[in-house]
PDB file of C-alpha atoms and ligand atoms in Angstrom:
ATOM      1  CA  MET A 294       7.443  30.228  13.064  1.00 66.00           C
ATOM      2  CA  SER A 295       3.843  29.473  12.149  1.00 75.00           C
ATOM      3  CA  ALA A 296       1.808  26.345  13.665  1.00 72.00           C
ATOM      4  CA  THR A 297       2.002  24.949  10.234  1.00 81.00           C
ATOM      5  CA  ASP A 298       5.773  25.412   9.752  1.00 84.00           C
ATOM      6  CA  SER A 299       6.681  23.947  13.362  1.00 84.00           C
ATOM      7  CA  THR A 300       4.538  20.804  12.637  1.00 89.00           C
ATOM      8  CA  ASN A 301       6.346  20.415   9.187  1.00 89.00           C
ATOM      9  CA  THR A 302       9.493  20.764  10.952  1.00 88.00           C
ATOM     10  CA  PHE A 303       8.452  18.148  13.389  1.00 88.00           C
ATOM     11  CA  LEU A 304       7.351  15.787  10.781  1.00 92.00           C
ATOM     12  CA  GLU A 305      10.673  16.196   8.645  1.00 90.00           C
ATOM     13  CA  LYS A 306      12.533  15.201  11.592  1.00 86.00           C
ATOM     14  CA  ALA A 307      10.358  12.185  12.544  1.00 88.00           C
ATOM     15  CA  TRP A 308      10.729  10.876   9.256  1.00 90.00           C
ATOM     16  CA  SER A 309      14.329  11.717   8.954  1.00 85.00           C
ATOM     17  CA  ASP A 310      16.926   8.912   8.521  1.00 72.00           C
ATOM     18  CA  HIS A 311      19.717  11.202   9.773  1.00 71.00           C
ATOM     19  CA  GLY A 312      21.230  12.186  13.080  1.00 61.00           C
ATOM     20  CA  PRO A 313      20.613  10.883  16.378  1.00 58.00           C
ATOM     21  CA  LYS A 314      17.037  11.071  17.921  1.00 62.00           C
ATOM     22  CA  LEU A 315      17.215  12.934  20.919  1.00 55.00           C
ATOM     23  CA  ILE A 316      15.336  12.444  24.227  1.00 47.00           C
ATOM     24  CA  SER A 317      13.785  15.670  24.376  1.00 53.00           C
ATOM     25  CA  GLY A 318      12.394  17.367  21.419  1.00 53.00           C
ATOM     26  CA  PHE A 319      10.516  15.755  18.535  1.00 52.00           C
ATOM     27  CA  SER A 320      11.187  12.142  19.600  1.00 57.00           C
ATOM     28  CA  ARG A 321      11.981  10.259  22.950  1.00 76.00           C
ATOM     29  CA  PRO A 322      13.170   6.922  21.894  1.00 83.00           C
ATOM     30  CA  VAL A 323      14.959   6.044  25.264  1.00 85.00           C
ATOM     31  CA  TYR A 324      11.690   6.751  27.134  1.00 88.00           C
ATOM     32  CA  HIS A 325       9.466   4.963  24.344  1.00 92.00           C
ATOM     33  CA  ASN A 326      11.804   1.811  24.705  1.00 91.00           C
ATOM     34  CA  LEU A 327      11.789   1.711  28.408  1.00 92.00           C
ATOM     35  CA  MET A 328       7.988   2.152  28.472  1.00 94.00           C
ATOM     36  CA  GLY A 329       7.788  -0.598  25.868  1.00 96.00           C
ATOM     37  CA  LEU A 330       9.890  -2.954  28.221  1.00 95.00           C
ATOM     38  CA  LEU A 331       7.628  -2.105  30.976  1.00 95.00           C
ATOM     39  CA  GLY A 332       4.324  -2.084  29.497  1.00 96.00           C
ATOM     40  CA  GLY A 333       4.442  -3.245  25.849  1.00 97.00           C
ATOM     41  CA  ARG A 334       4.758  -6.884  25.928  1.00 96.00           C
ATOM     42  CA  ARG A 335       1.636  -7.791  28.124  1.00 97.00           C
ATOM     43  CA  TYR A 336      -0.387  -9.241  25.641  1.00 97.00           C
ATOM     44  CA  ASP A 337       0.255 -12.070  23.184  1.00 95.00           C
ATOM     45  CA  LYS A 338       0.969 -10.354  19.984  1.00 96.00           C
ATOM     46  CA  ARG A 339       1.246 -13.426  17.892  1.00 95.00           C
ATOM     47  CA  ALA A 340      -2.028 -15.011  19.379  1.00 95.00           C
ATOM     48  CA  TYR A 341      -3.785 -11.958  18.652  1.00 96.00           C
ATOM     49  CA  GLY A 342      -2.523 -11.491  15.198  1.00 93.00           C
ATOM     50  CA  GLY A 343      -1.314  -7.887  16.505  1.00 91.00           C
ATOM     51  CA  MET A 344       0.148  -5.299  14.234  1.00 90.00           C
ATOM     52  CA  ILE A 345       1.940  -2.800  16.700  1.00 97.00           C
ATOM     53  CA  ARG A 346       5.366  -2.984  18.356  1.00 96.00           C
ATOM     54  CA  HIS A 347       5.966  -2.999  22.038  1.00 96.00           C
ATOM     55  CA  THR A 348       7.013   0.697  22.046  1.00 96.00           C
ATOM     56  CA  GLU A 349       3.952   1.778  20.249  1.00 97.00           C
ATOM     57  CA  ALA A 350       1.629  -0.439  22.413  1.00 98.00           C
ATOM     58  CA  ALA A 351       3.019   1.154  25.831  1.00 97.00           C
ATOM     59  CA  MET A 352       2.686   4.460  24.311  1.00 97.00           C
ATOM     60  CA  LEU A 353      -1.086   3.699  23.622  1.00 98.00           C
ATOM     61  CA  SER A 354      -1.779   2.829  27.191  1.00 98.00           C
ATOM     62  CA  HIS A 355       0.364   6.015  28.261  1.00 97.00           C
ATOM     63  CA  TRP A 356      -1.948   8.150  26.020  1.00 98.00           C
ATOM     64  CA  ALA A 357      -5.145   6.394  26.983  1.00 98.00           C
ATOM     65  CA  ALA A 358      -4.282   6.813  30.813  1.00 98.00           C
ATOM     66  CA  ARG A 359      -4.177  10.683  30.216  1.00 98.00           C
ATOM     67  CA  VAL A 360      -7.651  11.279  28.793  1.00 98.00           C
ATOM     68  CA  PRO A 361      -9.883  13.335  31.472  1.00 98.00           C
ATOM     69  CA  PRO A 362     -11.577  11.154  34.098  1.00 98.00           C
ATOM     70  CA  GLY A 363     -14.652   9.261  32.302  1.00 98.00           C
ATOM     71  CA  GLY A 364     -13.036  10.090  28.910  1.00 98.00           C
ATOM     72  CA  VAL A 365     -13.845   8.405  25.585  1.00 98.00           C
ATOM     73  CA  VAL A 366     -11.278   6.734  23.285  1.00 99.00           C
ATOM     74  CA  VAL A 367     -12.248   5.764  19.673  1.00 99.00           C
ATOM     75  CA  GLU A 368     -10.308   2.982  17.884  1.00 99.00           C
ATOM     76  CA  ILE A 369     -10.614   2.572  14.003  1.00 98.00           C
ATOM     77  CA  GLY A 370      -9.185  -0.728  13.393  1.00 98.00           C
ATOM     78  CA  CYS A 371      -9.585  -3.284  15.896  1.00 98.00           C
ATOM     79  CA  TYR A 372      -8.639  -6.570  14.216  1.00 98.00           C
ATOM     80  CA  GLY A 373      -7.905  -9.132  17.118  1.00 98.00           C
ATOM     81  CA  GLY A 374      -7.845  -6.750  19.796  1.00 98.00           C
ATOM     82  CA  LEU A 375      -4.164  -6.169  20.366  1.00 98.00           C
ATOM     83  CA  SER A 376      -4.088  -2.333  20.392  1.00 98.00           C
ATOM     84  CA  THR A 377      -7.609  -2.290  21.882  1.00 98.00           C
ATOM     85  CA  SER A 378      -6.099  -4.211  25.107  1.00 98.00           C
ATOM     86  CA  TYR A 379      -3.458  -1.627  25.549  1.00 98.00           C
ATOM     87  CA  LEU A 380      -5.816   1.379  25.102  1.00 98.00           C
ATOM     88  CA  LEU A 381      -8.187  -0.153  27.508  1.00 98.00           C
ATOM     89  CA  ARG A 382      -5.335  -0.868  30.089  1.00 98.00           C
ATOM     90  CA  GLY A 383      -4.521   2.728  30.080  1.00 98.00           C
ATOM     91  CA  LEU A 384      -8.243   4.052  29.928  1.00 98.00           C
ATOM     92  CA  LYS A 385      -9.313   1.553  32.832  1.00 98.00           C
ATOM     93  CA  LYS A 386      -7.344   4.030  35.210  1.00 96.00           C
ATOM     94  CA  ARG A 387      -9.634   6.888  34.108  1.00 97.00           C
ATOM     95  CA  GLY A 388     -12.798   4.858  34.277  1.00 95.00           C
ATOM     96  CA  GLY A 389     -13.673   5.869  30.473  1.00 95.00           C
ATOM     97  CA  ARG A 390     -15.307   3.966  27.686  1.00 98.00           C
ATOM     98  CA  LEU A 391     -13.597   2.798  24.398  1.00 98.00           C
ATOM     99  CA  TYR A 392     -15.709   2.248  20.979  1.00 99.00           C
ATOM    100  CA  SER A 393     -13.574   0.050  18.628  1.00 99.00           C
ATOM    101  CA  ILE A 394     -14.817  -0.053  14.935  1.00 98.00           C
ATOM    102  CA  ASP A 395     -13.893  -2.929  12.720  1.00 98.00           C
ATOM    103  CA  PRO A 396     -15.897  -5.037  10.324  1.00 98.00           C
ATOM    104  CA  PHE A 397     -14.373  -7.996  11.949  1.00 98.00           C
ATOM    105  CA  ASN A 398     -15.444 -11.195   9.789  1.00 97.00           C
ATOM    106  CA  SER A 399     -18.523  -9.872   8.690  1.00 97.00           C
ATOM    107  CA  ASP A 400     -19.725 -10.008   4.810  1.00 96.00           C
ATOM    108  CA  LEU A 401     -15.933 -10.836   3.492  1.00 96.00           C
ATOM    109  CA  ASP A 402     -16.992  -9.980   0.014  1.00 96.00           C
ATOM    110  CA  ARG A 403     -17.804  -6.635   0.781  1.00 95.00           C
ATOM    111  CA  GLN A 404     -14.625  -6.302   2.722  1.00 96.00           C
ATOM    112  CA  ALA A 405     -12.782  -7.218  -0.169  1.00 95.00           C
ATOM    113  CA  ARG A 406     -14.326  -4.215  -2.108  1.00 95.00           C
ATOM    114  CA  LEU A 407     -14.276  -1.779   0.674  1.00 92.00           C
ATOM    115  CA  THR A 408     -10.853  -2.387   2.553  1.00 88.00           C
ATOM    116  CA  ASP A 409      -7.297  -2.002   1.384  1.00 94.00           C
ATOM    117  CA  HIS A 410      -5.947  -5.647   0.858  1.00 90.00           C
ATOM    118  CA  LEU A 411      -3.208  -4.953   3.477  1.00 91.00           C
ATOM    119  CA  VAL A 412      -4.853  -6.869   6.154  1.00 92.00           C
ATOM    120  CA  PRO A 413      -5.624 -10.737   5.406  1.00 91.00           C
ATOM    121  CA  LEU A 414      -9.242 -11.657   5.424  1.00 95.00           C
ATOM    122  CA  ASP A 415      -8.804 -15.395   6.012  1.00 92.00           C
ATOM    123  CA  ASN A 416      -9.448 -16.259   9.530  1.00 93.00           C
ATOM    124  CA  LYS A 417     -10.330 -12.646  10.609  1.00 96.00           C
ATOM    125  CA  PRO A 418     -11.329 -12.467  14.293  1.00 97.00           C
ATOM    126  CA  THR A 419     -14.891 -12.390  14.910  1.00 98.00           C
ATOM    127  CA  ARG A 420     -16.312  -9.526  17.157  1.00 98.00           C
ATOM    128  CA  ALA A 421     -17.471 -12.416  19.745  1.00 98.00           C
ATOM    129  CA  LEU A 422     -13.837 -13.689  19.996  1.00 98.00           C
ATOM    130  CA  VAL A 423     -12.568 -10.214  20.611  1.00 98.00           C
ATOM    131  CA  ALA A 424     -15.098  -9.169  23.006  1.00 98.00           C
ATOM    132  CA  GLU A 425     -14.282 -12.455  25.089  1.00 98.00           C
ATOM    133  CA  ARG A 426     -10.571 -11.580  24.986  1.00 98.00           C
ATOM    134  CA  LEU A 427     -11.128  -8.184  26.239  1.00 98.00           C
ATOM    135  CA  ARG A 428     -13.498  -9.469  29.156  1.00 98.00           C
ATOM    136  CA  ARG A 429     -10.728 -12.065  30.042  1.00 98.00           C
ATOM    137  CA  ASN A 430      -8.100  -9.361  30.084  1.00 98.00           C
ATOM    138  CA  GLY A 431     -10.137  -7.268  32.834  1.00 98.00           C
ATOM    139  CA  PHE A 432     -12.096  -4.820  30.710  1.00 98.00           C
ATOM    140  CA  ASP A 433     -15.553  -5.905  31.105  1.00 98.00           C
ATOM    141  CA  GLY A 434     -18.062  -2.836  30.780  1.00 97.00           C
ATOM    142  CA  LEU A 435     -15.471  -0.415  29.539  1.00 98.00           C
ATOM    143  CA  PHE A 436     -15.817  -1.056  25.850  1.00 98.00           C
ATOM    144  CA  GLU A 437     -18.187  -1.411  22.692  1.00 98.00           C
ATOM    145  CA  LEU A 438     -17.162  -2.977  19.753  1.00 98.00           C
ATOM    146  CA  ILE A 439     -19.027  -1.770  16.564  1.00 98.00           C
ATOM    147  CA  GLU A 440     -19.111  -4.106  13.837  1.00 98.00           C
ATOM    148  CA  GLY A 441     -18.871  -1.988  10.522  1.00 98.00           C
ATOM    149  CA  TYR A 442     -16.841   0.819   8.852  1.00 98.00           C
ATOM    150  CA  SER A 443     -15.637   3.955  10.345  1.00 98.00           C
ATOM    151  CA  GLN A 444     -17.316   6.124   7.718  1.00 98.00           C
ATOM    152  CA  ASP A 445     -20.556   4.645   8.613  1.00 98.00           C
ATOM    153  CA  ALA A 446     -20.056   4.756  12.331  1.00 98.00           C
ATOM    154  CA  ALA A 447     -19.123   8.480  12.117  1.00 98.00           C
ATOM    155  CA  ALA A 448     -22.260   9.227   9.966  1.00 98.00           C
ATOM    156  CA  HIS A 449     -24.408   7.762  12.926  1.00 98.00           C
ATOM    157  CA  TRP A 450     -22.141   9.043  15.696  1.00 98.00           C
ATOM    158  CA  ASP A 451     -24.276  10.395  18.523  1.00 98.00           C
ATOM    159  CA  PRO A 452     -22.893  14.091  18.793  1.00 98.00           C
ATOM    160  CA  SER A 453     -23.376  13.958  22.367  1.00 98.00           C
ATOM    161  CA  VAL A 454     -20.301  11.425  22.747  1.00 98.00           C
ATOM    162  CA  LYS A 455     -17.183  13.575  22.502  1.00 98.00           C
ATOM    163  CA  ILE A 456     -13.991  11.997  22.024  1.00 98.00           C
ATOM    164  CA  ASP A 457     -10.511  12.512  23.833  1.00 98.00           C
ATOM    165  CA  PHE A 458      -8.475  10.013  21.890  1.00 99.00           C
ATOM    166  CA  LEU A 459      -8.958   9.063  18.470  1.00 99.00           C
ATOM    167  CA  TRP A 460      -6.645   6.045  17.339  1.00 99.00           C
ATOM    168  CA  ILE A 461      -6.683   5.548  13.575  1.00 98.00           C
ATOM    169  CA  ASP A 462      -5.486   2.195  12.282  1.00 98.00           C
ATOM    170  CA  GLY A 463      -8.193   1.035   9.887  1.00 98.00           C
ATOM    171  CA  ASN A 464      -8.128   1.383   6.049  1.00 97.00           C
ATOM    172  CA  HIS A 465      -4.667   2.857   5.124  1.00 97.00           C
ATOM    173  CA  GLU A 466      -6.133   4.642   2.144  1.00 97.00           C
ATOM    174  CA  GLN A 467      -8.348   6.954   4.485  1.00 98.00           C
ATOM    175  CA  ALA A 468      -6.736   8.095   7.341  1.00 98.00           C
ATOM    176  CA  TRP A 469      -7.652  11.566   6.198  1.00 98.00           C
ATOM    177  CA  ARG A 470     -11.201  10.745   5.631  1.00 98.00           C
ATOM    178  CA  ASP A 471     -11.362   8.916   9.042  1.00 98.00           C
ATOM    179  CA  PHE A 472      -9.833  12.170  10.754  1.00 98.00           C
ATOM    180  CA  LYS A 473     -12.112  14.640   8.963  1.00 98.00           C
ATOM    181  CA  ASP A 474     -15.295  12.327   9.700  1.00 98.00           C
ATOM    182  CA  PHE A 475     -14.579  12.273  13.450  1.00 98.00           C
ATOM    183  CA  GLN A 476     -13.168  15.798  13.834  1.00 98.00           C
ATOM    184  CA  PRO A 477     -16.440  17.367  14.728  1.00 98.00           C
ATOM    185  CA  HIS A 478     -16.733  14.917  17.573  1.00 98.00           C
ATOM    186  CA  LEU A 479     -13.292  15.643  19.255  1.00 98.00           C
ATOM    187  CA  ASN A 480     -13.238  17.374  22.348  1.00 98.00           C
ATOM    188  CA  PRO A 481     -10.775  20.425  22.573  1.00 97.00           C
ATOM    189  CA  GLY A 482      -7.308  19.296  23.297  1.00 98.00           C
ATOM    190  CA  ALA A 483      -8.098  15.574  22.309  1.00 98.00           C
ATOM    191  CA  ARG A 484      -5.341  13.363  21.204  1.00 98.00           C
ATOM    192  CA  VAL A 485      -5.211  11.854  17.707  1.00 98.00           C
ATOM    193  CA  ALA A 486      -2.714   9.231  16.916  1.00 98.00           C
ATOM    194  CA  VAL A 487      -2.305   7.657  13.343  1.00 98.00           C
ATOM    195  CA  HIS A 488      -0.388   4.206  12.753  1.00 98.00           C
ATOM    196  CA  ASP A 489       1.768   3.294   9.929  1.00 98.00           C
ATOM    197  CA  ALA A 490       2.352   7.053   9.291  1.00 97.00           C
ATOM    198  CA  HIS A 491       6.123   6.596   8.782  1.00 94.00           C
ATOM    199  CA  PRO A 492       7.784   6.347   5.422  1.00 92.00           C
ATOM    200  CA  ARG A 493       9.886   3.345   6.344  1.00 89.00           C
ATOM    201  CA  TYR A 494       7.663   1.627   8.819  1.00 88.00           C
ATOM    202  CA  GLY A 495       4.485   2.393   7.371  1.00 94.00           C
ATOM    203  CA  TYR A 496       2.619   3.244   4.046  1.00 96.00           C
ATOM    204  CA  ALA A 497       3.004   6.005   1.695  1.00 97.00           C
ATOM    205  CA  SER A 498      -0.823   6.946   1.526  1.00 98.00           C
ATOM    206  CA  VAL A 499      -0.957   7.251   5.476  1.00 98.00           C
ATOM    207  CA  VAL A 500       2.214   9.510   5.156  1.00 97.00           C
ATOM    208  CA  GLU A 501       0.435  11.761   2.790  1.00 97.00           C
ATOM    209  CA  ASP A 502      -2.787  11.716   5.021  1.00 98.00           C
ATOM    210  CA  VAL A 503      -0.789  12.531   8.027  1.00 98.00           C
ATOM    211  CA  LYS A 504       0.636  15.604   6.292  1.00 96.00           C
ATOM    212  CA  ARG A 505      -2.692  16.874   5.720  1.00 97.00           C
ATOM    213  CA  ILE A 506      -3.876  16.036   9.137  1.00 97.00           C
ATOM    214  CA  PHE A 507      -1.397  17.631  10.884  1.00 96.00           C
ATOM    215  CA  ALA A 508      -1.294  20.592   8.679  1.00 94.00           C
ATOM    216  CA  GLU A 509      -4.919  21.384   9.910  1.00 92.00           C
ATOM    217  CA  GLY A 510      -5.038  23.906  12.638  1.00 93.00           C
ATOM    218  CA  ALA A 511      -2.807  23.953  15.778  1.00 94.00           C
ATOM    219  CA  TRP A 512      -1.567  20.975  17.573  1.00 96.00           C
ATOM    220  CA  ALA A 513       0.381  20.558  20.825  1.00 94.00           C
ATOM    221  CA  ASP A 514       2.664  17.533  22.337  1.00 94.00           C
ATOM    222  CA  LEU A 515       3.377  16.146  19.244  1.00 94.00           C
ATOM    223  CA  GLU A 516       5.021  12.828  19.426  1.00 92.00           C
ATOM    224  CA  HIS A 517       6.634  10.139  17.011  1.00 92.00           C
ATOM    225  CA  VAL A 518       6.831   6.615  18.054  1.00 93.00           C
ATOM    226  CA  LYS A 519       8.125   4.161  15.387  1.00 92.00           C
ATOM    227  CA  SER A 520       5.179   4.357  12.912  1.00 95.00           C
ATOM    228  CA  ILE A 521       2.835   6.276  15.117  1.00 96.00           C
ATOM    229  CA  ILE A 522       2.473  10.285  14.578  1.00 96.00           C
ATOM    230  CA  SER A 523       0.525  11.801  17.468  1.00 97.00           C
ATOM    231  CA  GLY A 524      -0.586  15.074  18.839  1.00 96.00           C
ATOM    232  CA  ARG A 525      -3.247  16.745  20.663  1.00 97.00           C
ATOM    233  CA  LYS A 526      -5.412  18.990  18.573  1.00 97.00           C
ATOM    234  CA  VAL A 527      -5.655  22.479  20.141  1.00 96.00           C
ATOM    235  CA  GLY A 528      -7.373  24.673  17.600  1.00 87.00           C
TER     236      GLY A 528
HETATM  237  C1  SAM B 157      -3.826  -2.880  10.862  1.00 86.07           C
HETATM  238  S1  SAM B 157      -5.517  -3.696  11.273  1.00 86.07           S
HETATM  239  C2  SAM B 157      -5.736  -3.168  12.844  1.00 86.07           C
HETATM  240  C3  SAM B 157      -4.832  -3.538  13.955  1.00 86.07           C
HETATM  241  C4  SAM B 157      -4.896  -3.188  15.255  1.00 86.07           C
HETATM  242  N1  SAM B 157      -5.131  -1.856  15.514  1.00 86.07           N
HETATM  243  C5  SAM B 157      -3.866  -3.760  16.228  1.00 86.07           C
HETATM  244  O1  SAM B 157      -2.946  -3.122  16.345  1.00 86.07           O
HETATM  245  O2  SAM B 157      -3.965  -5.047  16.698  1.00 86.07           O
HETATM  246  C6  SAM B 157      -6.797  -2.626  10.266  1.00 86.07           C
HETATM  247  C7  SAM B 157      -8.016  -3.192  10.781  1.00 86.07           C
HETATM  248  O3  SAM B 157      -8.812  -2.136  10.157  1.00 86.07           O
HETATM  249  C8  SAM B 157      -9.995  -2.783   9.447  1.00 86.07           C
HETATM  250  N2  SAM B 157     -10.744  -1.866   8.724  1.00 86.07           N
HETATM  251  C9  SAM B 157     -10.340  -1.648   7.510  1.00 86.07           C
HETATM  252  N3  SAM B 157     -11.232  -0.737   7.093  1.00 86.07           N
HETATM  253  C10 SAM B 157     -12.002  -0.194   7.982  1.00 86.07           C
HETATM  254  C11 SAM B 157     -12.868   1.106   8.114  1.00 86.07           C
HETATM  255  N4  SAM B 157     -13.277   1.703   7.202  1.00 86.07           N
HETATM  256  N5  SAM B 157     -13.372   1.230   9.492  1.00 86.07           N
HETATM  257  C12 SAM B 157     -13.014   0.231  10.321  1.00 86.07           C
HETATM  258  N6  SAM B 157     -12.056  -0.550  10.539  1.00 86.07           N
HETATM  259  C13 SAM B 157     -11.424  -0.980   9.240  1.00 86.07           C
HETATM  260  C14 SAM B 157      -9.533  -4.052   8.844  1.00 86.07           C
HETATM  261  O4  SAM B 157     -10.316  -4.692   8.699  1.00 86.07           O
HETATM  262  C15 SAM B 157      -8.459  -4.597   9.982  1.00 86.07           C
HETATM  263  O5  SAM B 157      -9.037  -5.528  10.812  1.00 86.07           O
END
């Protein structure tokens, strides 16, 4: 079976409504639920206006804790800093650095033109509020919040900063573009995870983009956690 065939088989199973999802193989729901209970309810989802489930949250910490020492995590789509906090919780163990990109509450007219209308623009958290929240959570010195759009951040990315974990949860109509823009900056074996990438729990546009992303080259350690599809890029 070719790399693309095995990835397609994985995606078909991940998105299937039929049959039990076994612990080993394409999905590990018992493990994910256990992780979610142990580490996925630490931050106040409602207060943060967060959009991830507890199982997803716990796995973000889990993956971030597995980057190499001093590794780099990039988040596209921070909103109120919920997923950011879980990423930093894992990354803190590796002494790494996180860059999180979001327009926050800047120029809302421009956001109305450039974003996908799936996230309310009223009362959008400010960069200052999220930074303060992350400091209170114990992450001072570990993060940089980039106020702007992923496509602009990618165009000005310092090529010496290589990425070990790319988490895509920004504009739901440009997951493919986000992946392609940051692909040149991924370290070999970097993890990529895409949110809202399940036909039932996510958005059709992201599902289509995820098919393209994971059809590109070779991947290892593919995982499906609720609406997240993730894998390590190995070729
Ligand atoms: C679904 S929310 C992120 C939720 C967050 N990851 C969490 O789980 O708590 C998507 C965010 O991405 C932002 N966004 C939209 N287009 C973007 C882009 N091109 N670059 C960066 N962020 C973007 C939106 O404004 C919004 O704040």
